Short mmCIF file of C-alpha atoms in Angstrom, two decimals:
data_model
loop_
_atom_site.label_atom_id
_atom_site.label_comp_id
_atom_site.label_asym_id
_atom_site.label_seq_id
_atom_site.Cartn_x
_atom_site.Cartn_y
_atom_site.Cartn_z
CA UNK A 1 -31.52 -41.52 -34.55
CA UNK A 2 -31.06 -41.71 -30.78
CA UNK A 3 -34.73 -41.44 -29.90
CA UNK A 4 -36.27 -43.45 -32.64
CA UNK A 5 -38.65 -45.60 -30.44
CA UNK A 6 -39.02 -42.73 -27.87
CA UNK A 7 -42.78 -42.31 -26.73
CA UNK A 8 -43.87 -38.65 -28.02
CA UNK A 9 -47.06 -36.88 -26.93
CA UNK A 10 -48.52 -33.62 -27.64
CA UNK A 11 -49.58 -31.00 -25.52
CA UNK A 12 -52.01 -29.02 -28.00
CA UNK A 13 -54.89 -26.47 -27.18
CA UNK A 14 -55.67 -22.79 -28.25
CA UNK A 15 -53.60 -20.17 -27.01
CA UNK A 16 -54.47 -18.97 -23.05
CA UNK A 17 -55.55 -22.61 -22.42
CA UNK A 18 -52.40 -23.10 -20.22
CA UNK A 19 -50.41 -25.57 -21.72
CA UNK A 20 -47.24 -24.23 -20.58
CA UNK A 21 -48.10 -24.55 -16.92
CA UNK A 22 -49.74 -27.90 -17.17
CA UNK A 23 -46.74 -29.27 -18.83
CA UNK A 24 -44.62 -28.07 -16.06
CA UNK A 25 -46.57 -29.80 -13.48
CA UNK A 26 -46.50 -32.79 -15.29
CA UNK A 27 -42.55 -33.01 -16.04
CA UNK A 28 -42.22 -32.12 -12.19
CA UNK A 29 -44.02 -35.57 -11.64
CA UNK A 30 -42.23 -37.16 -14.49
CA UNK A 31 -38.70 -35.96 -12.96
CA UNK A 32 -40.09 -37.11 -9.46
CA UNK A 33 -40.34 -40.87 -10.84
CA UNK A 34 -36.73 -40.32 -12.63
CA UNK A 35 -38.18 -39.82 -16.20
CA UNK A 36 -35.66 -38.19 -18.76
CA UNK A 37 -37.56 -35.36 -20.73
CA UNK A 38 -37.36 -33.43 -23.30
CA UNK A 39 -40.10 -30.73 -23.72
CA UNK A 40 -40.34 -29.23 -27.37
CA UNK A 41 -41.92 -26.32 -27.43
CA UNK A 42 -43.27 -24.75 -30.96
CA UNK A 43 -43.35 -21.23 -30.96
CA UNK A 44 -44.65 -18.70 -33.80
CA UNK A 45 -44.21 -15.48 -31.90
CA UNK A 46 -41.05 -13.69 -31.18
CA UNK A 47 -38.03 -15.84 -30.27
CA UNK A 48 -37.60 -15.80 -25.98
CA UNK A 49 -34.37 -16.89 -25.71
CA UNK A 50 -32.26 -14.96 -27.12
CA UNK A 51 -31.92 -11.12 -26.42
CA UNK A 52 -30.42 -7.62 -27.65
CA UNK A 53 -26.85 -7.27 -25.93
CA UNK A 54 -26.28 -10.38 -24.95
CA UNK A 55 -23.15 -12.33 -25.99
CA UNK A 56 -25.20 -15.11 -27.27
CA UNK A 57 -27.70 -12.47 -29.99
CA UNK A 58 -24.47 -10.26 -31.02
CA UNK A 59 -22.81 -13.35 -32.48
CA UNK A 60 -26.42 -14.29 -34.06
CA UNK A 61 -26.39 -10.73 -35.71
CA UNK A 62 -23.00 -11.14 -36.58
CA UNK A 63 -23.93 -14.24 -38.58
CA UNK A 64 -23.22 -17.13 -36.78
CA UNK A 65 -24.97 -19.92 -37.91
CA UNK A 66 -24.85 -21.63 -34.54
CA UNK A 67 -23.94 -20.38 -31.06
CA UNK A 68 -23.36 -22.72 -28.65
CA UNK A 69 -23.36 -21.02 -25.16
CA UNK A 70 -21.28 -23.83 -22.01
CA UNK A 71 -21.37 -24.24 -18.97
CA UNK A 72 -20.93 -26.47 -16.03
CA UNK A 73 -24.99 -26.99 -15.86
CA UNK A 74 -26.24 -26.39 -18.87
CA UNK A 75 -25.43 -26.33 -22.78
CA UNK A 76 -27.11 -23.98 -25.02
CA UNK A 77 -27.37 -24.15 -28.68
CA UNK A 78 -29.12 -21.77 -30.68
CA UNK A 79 -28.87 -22.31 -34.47
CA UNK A 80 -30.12 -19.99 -36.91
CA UNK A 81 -32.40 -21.82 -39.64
CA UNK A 82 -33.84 -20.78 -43.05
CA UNK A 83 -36.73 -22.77 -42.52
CA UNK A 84 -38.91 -23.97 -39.19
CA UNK A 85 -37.11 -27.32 -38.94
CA UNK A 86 -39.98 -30.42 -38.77
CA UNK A 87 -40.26 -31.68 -35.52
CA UNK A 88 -39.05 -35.40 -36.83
CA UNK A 89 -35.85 -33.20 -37.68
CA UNK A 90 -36.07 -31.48 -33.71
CA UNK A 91 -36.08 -35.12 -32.25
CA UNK A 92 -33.74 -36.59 -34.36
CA UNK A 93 -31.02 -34.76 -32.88
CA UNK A 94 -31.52 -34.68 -29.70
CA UNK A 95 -29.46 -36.68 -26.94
CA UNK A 96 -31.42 -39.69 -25.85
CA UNK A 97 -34.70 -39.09 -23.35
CA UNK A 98 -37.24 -41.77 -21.84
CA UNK A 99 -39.88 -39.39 -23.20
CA UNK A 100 -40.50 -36.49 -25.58
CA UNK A 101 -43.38 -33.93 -24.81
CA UNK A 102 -44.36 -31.45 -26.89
CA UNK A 103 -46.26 -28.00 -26.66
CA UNK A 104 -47.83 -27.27 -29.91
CA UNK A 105 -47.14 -29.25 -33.25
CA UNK A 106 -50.79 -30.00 -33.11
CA UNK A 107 -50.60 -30.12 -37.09
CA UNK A 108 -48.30 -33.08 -36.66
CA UNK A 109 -50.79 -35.58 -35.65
CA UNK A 110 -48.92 -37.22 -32.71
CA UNK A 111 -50.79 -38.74 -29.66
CA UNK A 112 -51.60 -35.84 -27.89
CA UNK A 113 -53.19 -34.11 -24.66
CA UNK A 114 -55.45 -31.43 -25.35
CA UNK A 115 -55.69 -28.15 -22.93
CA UNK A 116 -58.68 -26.65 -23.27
CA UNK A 117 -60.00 -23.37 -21.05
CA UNK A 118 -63.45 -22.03 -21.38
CA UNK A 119 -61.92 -18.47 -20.93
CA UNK A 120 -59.87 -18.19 -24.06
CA UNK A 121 -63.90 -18.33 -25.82
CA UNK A 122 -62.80 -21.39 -28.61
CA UNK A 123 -63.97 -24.48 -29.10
CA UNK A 124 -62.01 -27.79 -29.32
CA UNK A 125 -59.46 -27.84 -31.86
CA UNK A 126 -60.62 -29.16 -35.08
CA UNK A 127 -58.77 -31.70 -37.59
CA UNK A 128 -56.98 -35.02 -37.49
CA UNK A 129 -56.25 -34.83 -33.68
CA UNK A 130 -55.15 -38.10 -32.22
CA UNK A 131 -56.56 -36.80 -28.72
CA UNK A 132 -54.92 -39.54 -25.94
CA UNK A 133 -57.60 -37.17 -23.39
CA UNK A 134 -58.41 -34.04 -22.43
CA UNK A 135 -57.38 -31.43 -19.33
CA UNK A 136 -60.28 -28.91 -19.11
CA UNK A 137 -62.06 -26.67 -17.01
CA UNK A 138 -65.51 -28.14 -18.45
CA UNK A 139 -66.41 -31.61 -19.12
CA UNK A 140 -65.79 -32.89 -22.91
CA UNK A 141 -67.52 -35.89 -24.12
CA UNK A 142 -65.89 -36.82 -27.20
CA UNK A 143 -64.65 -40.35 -26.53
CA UNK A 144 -61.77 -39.70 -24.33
CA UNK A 145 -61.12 -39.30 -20.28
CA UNK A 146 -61.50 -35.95 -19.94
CA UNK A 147 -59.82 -34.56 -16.52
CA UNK A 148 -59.94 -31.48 -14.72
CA UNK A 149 -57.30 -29.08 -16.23
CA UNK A 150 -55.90 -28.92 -12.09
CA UNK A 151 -55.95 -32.61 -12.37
CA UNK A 152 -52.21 -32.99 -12.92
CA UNK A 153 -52.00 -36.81 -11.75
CA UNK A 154 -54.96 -37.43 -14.26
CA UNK A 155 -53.29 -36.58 -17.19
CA UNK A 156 -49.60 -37.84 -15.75
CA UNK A 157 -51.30 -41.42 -15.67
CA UNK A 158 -52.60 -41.04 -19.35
CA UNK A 159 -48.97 -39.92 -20.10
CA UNK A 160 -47.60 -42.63 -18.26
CA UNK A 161 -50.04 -45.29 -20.03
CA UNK A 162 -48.99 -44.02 -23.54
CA UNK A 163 -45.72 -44.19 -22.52
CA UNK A 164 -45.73 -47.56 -20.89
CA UNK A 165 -47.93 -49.09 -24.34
CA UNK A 166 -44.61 -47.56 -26.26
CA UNK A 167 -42.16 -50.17 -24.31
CA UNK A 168 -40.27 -46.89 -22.59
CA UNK A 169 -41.65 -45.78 -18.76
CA UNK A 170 -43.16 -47.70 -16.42
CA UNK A 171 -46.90 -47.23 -16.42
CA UNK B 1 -19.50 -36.79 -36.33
CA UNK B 2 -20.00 -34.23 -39.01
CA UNK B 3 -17.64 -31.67 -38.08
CA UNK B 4 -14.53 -34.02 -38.25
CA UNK B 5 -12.05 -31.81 -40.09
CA UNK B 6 -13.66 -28.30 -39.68
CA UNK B 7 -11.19 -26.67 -38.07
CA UNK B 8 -11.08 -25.04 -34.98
CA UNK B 9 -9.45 -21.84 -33.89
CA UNK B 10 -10.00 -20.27 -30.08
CA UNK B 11 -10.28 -16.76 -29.02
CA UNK B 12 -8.19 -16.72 -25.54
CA UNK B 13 -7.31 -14.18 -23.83
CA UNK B 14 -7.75 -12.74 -19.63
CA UNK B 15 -11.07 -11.59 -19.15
CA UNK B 16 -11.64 -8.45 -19.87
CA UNK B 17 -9.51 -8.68 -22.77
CA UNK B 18 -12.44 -7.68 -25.35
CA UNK B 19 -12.48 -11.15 -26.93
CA UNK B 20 -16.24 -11.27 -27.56
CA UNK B 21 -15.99 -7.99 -29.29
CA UNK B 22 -13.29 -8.93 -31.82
CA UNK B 23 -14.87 -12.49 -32.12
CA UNK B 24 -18.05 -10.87 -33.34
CA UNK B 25 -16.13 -8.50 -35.85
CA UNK B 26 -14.42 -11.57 -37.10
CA UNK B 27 -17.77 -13.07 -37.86
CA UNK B 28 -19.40 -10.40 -39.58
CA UNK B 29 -16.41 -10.42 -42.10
CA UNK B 30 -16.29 -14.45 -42.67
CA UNK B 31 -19.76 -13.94 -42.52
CA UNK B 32 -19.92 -11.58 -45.66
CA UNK B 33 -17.79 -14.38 -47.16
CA UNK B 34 -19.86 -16.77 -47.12
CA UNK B 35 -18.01 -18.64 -44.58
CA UNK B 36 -20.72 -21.07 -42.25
CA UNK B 37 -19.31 -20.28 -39.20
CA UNK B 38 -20.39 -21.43 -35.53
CA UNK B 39 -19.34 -20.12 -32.22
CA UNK B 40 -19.11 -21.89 -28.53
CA UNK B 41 -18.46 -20.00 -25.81
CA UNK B 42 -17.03 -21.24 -23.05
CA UNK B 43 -18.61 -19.84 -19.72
CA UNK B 44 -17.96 -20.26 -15.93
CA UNK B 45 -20.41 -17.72 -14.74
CA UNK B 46 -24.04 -17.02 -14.84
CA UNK B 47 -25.68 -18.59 -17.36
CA UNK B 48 -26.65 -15.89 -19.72
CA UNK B 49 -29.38 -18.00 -21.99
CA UNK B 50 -32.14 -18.67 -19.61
CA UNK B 51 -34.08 -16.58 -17.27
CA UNK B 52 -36.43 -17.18 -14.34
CA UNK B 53 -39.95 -16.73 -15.81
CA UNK B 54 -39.28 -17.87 -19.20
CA UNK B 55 -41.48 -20.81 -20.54
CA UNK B 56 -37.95 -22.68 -21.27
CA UNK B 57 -36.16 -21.51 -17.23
CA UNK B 58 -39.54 -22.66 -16.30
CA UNK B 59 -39.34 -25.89 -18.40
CA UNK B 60 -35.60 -26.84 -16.64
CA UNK B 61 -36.87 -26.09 -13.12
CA UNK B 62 -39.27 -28.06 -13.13
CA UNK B 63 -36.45 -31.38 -14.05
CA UNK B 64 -36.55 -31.34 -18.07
CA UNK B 65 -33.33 -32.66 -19.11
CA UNK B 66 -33.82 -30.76 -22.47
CA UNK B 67 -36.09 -27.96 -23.60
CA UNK B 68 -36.28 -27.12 -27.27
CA UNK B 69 -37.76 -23.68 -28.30
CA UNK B 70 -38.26 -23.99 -32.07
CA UNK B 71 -39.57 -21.01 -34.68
CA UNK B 72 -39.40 -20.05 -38.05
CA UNK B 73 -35.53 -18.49 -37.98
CA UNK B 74 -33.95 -19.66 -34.54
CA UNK B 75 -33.88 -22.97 -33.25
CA UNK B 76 -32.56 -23.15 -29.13
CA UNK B 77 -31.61 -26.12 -27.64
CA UNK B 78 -30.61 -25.84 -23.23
CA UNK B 79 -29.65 -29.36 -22.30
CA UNK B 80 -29.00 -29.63 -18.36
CA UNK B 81 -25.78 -31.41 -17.93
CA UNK B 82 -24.30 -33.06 -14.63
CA UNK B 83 -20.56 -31.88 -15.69
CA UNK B 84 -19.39 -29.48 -18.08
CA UNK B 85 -19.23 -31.63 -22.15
CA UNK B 86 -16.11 -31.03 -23.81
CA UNK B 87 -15.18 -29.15 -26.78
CA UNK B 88 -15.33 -32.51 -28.48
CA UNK B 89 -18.54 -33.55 -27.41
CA UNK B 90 -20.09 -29.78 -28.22
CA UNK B 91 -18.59 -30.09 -31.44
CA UNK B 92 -19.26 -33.77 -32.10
CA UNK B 93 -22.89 -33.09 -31.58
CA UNK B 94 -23.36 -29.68 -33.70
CA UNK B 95 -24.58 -29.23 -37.47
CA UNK B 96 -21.59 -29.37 -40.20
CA UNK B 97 -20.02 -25.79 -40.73
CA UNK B 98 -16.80 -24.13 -42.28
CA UNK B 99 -15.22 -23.19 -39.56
CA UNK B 100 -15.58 -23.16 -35.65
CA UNK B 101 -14.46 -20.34 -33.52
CA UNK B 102 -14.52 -21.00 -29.96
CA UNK B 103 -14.14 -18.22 -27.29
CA UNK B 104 -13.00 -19.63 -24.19
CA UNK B 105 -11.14 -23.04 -23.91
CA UNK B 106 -7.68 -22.38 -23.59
CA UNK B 107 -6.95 -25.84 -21.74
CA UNK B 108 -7.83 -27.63 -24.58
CA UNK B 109 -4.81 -26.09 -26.80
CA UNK B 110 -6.20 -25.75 -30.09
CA UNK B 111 -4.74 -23.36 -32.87
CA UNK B 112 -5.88 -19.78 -30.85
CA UNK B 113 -5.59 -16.31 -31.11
CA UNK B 114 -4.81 -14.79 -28.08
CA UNK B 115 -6.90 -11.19 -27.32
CA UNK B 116 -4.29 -8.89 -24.91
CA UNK B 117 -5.78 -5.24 -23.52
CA UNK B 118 -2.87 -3.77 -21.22
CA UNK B 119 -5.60 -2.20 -18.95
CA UNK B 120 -6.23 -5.68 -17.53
CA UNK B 121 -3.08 -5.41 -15.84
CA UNK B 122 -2.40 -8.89 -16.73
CA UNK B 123 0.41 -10.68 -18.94
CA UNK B 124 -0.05 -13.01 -21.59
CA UNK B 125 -1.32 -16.48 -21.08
CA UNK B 126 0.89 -19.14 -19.82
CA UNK B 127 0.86 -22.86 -20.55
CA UNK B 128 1.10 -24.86 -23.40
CA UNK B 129 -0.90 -22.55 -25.90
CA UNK B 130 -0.57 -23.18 -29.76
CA UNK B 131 -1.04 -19.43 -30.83
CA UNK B 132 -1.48 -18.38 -34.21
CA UNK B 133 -1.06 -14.90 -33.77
CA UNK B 134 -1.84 -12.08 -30.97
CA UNK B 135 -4.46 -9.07 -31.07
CA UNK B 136 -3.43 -7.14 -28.48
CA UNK B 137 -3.00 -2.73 -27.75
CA UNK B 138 0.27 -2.98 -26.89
CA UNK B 139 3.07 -5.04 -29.34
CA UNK B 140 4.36 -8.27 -28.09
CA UNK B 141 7.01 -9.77 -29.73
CA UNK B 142 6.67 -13.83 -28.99
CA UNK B 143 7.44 -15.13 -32.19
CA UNK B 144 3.61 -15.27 -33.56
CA UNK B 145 2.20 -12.40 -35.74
CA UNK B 146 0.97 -9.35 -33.31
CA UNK B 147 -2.17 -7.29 -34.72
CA UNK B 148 -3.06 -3.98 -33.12
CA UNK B 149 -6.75 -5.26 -31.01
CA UNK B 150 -8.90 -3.10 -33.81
CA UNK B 151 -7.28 -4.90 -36.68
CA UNK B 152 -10.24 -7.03 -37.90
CA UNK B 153 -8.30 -7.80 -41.23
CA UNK B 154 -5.18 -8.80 -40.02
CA UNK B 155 -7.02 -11.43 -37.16
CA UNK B 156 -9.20 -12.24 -39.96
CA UNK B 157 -6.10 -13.41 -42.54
CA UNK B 158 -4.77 -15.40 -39.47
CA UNK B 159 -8.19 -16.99 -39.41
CA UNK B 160 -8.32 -18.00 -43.06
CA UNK B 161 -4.70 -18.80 -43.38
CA UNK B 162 -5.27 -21.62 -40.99
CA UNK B 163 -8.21 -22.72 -42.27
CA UNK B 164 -7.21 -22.84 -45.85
CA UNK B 165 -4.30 -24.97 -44.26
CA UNK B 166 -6.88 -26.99 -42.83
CA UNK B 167 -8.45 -27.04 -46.66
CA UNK B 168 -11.78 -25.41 -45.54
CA UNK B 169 -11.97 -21.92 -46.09
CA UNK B 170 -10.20 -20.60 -49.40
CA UNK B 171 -7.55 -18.03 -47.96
#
């Protein structure tokens, strides 16, 4: 396994808290201090990537059990699976990265950021969270920095510190 | 590498040629044999995976060397890449199947079946190409079998003829 000792962290938080667009300002920061990422991103809802009429779905239909789509920029590989693969699985596959982020696989208990926005009504997510700190639009006090959920260099130095405890970026 | 002596057959052919359409018939069938099969597609244009908007475009832009989308039944994996992998490395790198079908990559000269339409207005491929048979609307007479373009069954007993060669498919 390539990425055995890679630093992984969690970004978790109820759906409509913004996670997605955090995490892109954060791996915009990463990639401007020459961090390799890889984002994995859990998703329950309809599949985005792949779509009716395109090359890449009618050999899904037709039963491929992997299509791998290549080009000069990018690789695709979409693999059809009979059950959600673990994310252990997910990151044992993967070419080697400085860092692994995640959005979702809150149930998986890694070191994680939590996105929380008043607006989506909830309250903190419950369970065995290991909560490295918070991006909110309120203050949390629950016994870790909480920033501002615009606070994008906040929570890219708690990333970085994680990272930089697990031996991999510079803090 | 897992997929060490799956064999490999390639769909070549001008563009045009209706490769993707006899590539996905050829599927189904293997398919309803029980036959694991994977497809790469070899593509110079427009990548056809990954749209602006989309968590995962959104994901790349912003410098993430790999996104993963995972769910339930589909499992996508866009790596960005600074020059196009080979076949070897693509297939070096996938999941163990029966058989791999590649359309695309007739430089690399593997066992092929070459897809001919006359309204291209093109001949058949030059160069060193190790054809197995043709699928084509007009009869060519090279010294490989020639199946009419709509004759799933005949490409499909080319297909398993060479891979029960290559021990992995029963014929």
């Amino acid at each position: 396994m390539q990425n055995q000792d890679t630093p992984v962290i969690s970004f978790i938080g109820n759906s409509g808290s913004g996670k997605t667009t955090l995490l892109e300002q954060v791996v915009l920061r990463l990639k401007a201090d020459g961090v390799r990422v890889a984002v994995i991103k859990h998703s329950f809802h309809g599949f985005e990537m792949d779509h009716p009429g395109r090359d890449s779905w009618r050999m899904t239909q037709a039963g491929a059990d992997i299509v791998v789509i290549s080009t000069s920029v990018k690789v695709a590989v979409i693999e059809t699976v009979s059950e959600e693969k673990s994310l252990d699985e997910i990151i044992g596959a993967l070419p080697r990265v400085d860092l692994i982020l995640t959005e979702g696989y809150k149930r998986e208990g890694r070191p994680a950021i939590e996105v929380y926005r008043s607006e989506t009504g909830k309250e903190l997510l419950t369970g065995a969270i290991n909560r490295l700190a918070i991006a909110s639009d309120v203050k949390w006090d629950v016994g870790v920095p909480c920033y501002h959920i615009d606070d994008v260099d906040g929570v890219v130095s708690e990333v970085k510190k994680y990272a930089a405890r697990a031996g991999a970026v510079n803090g």
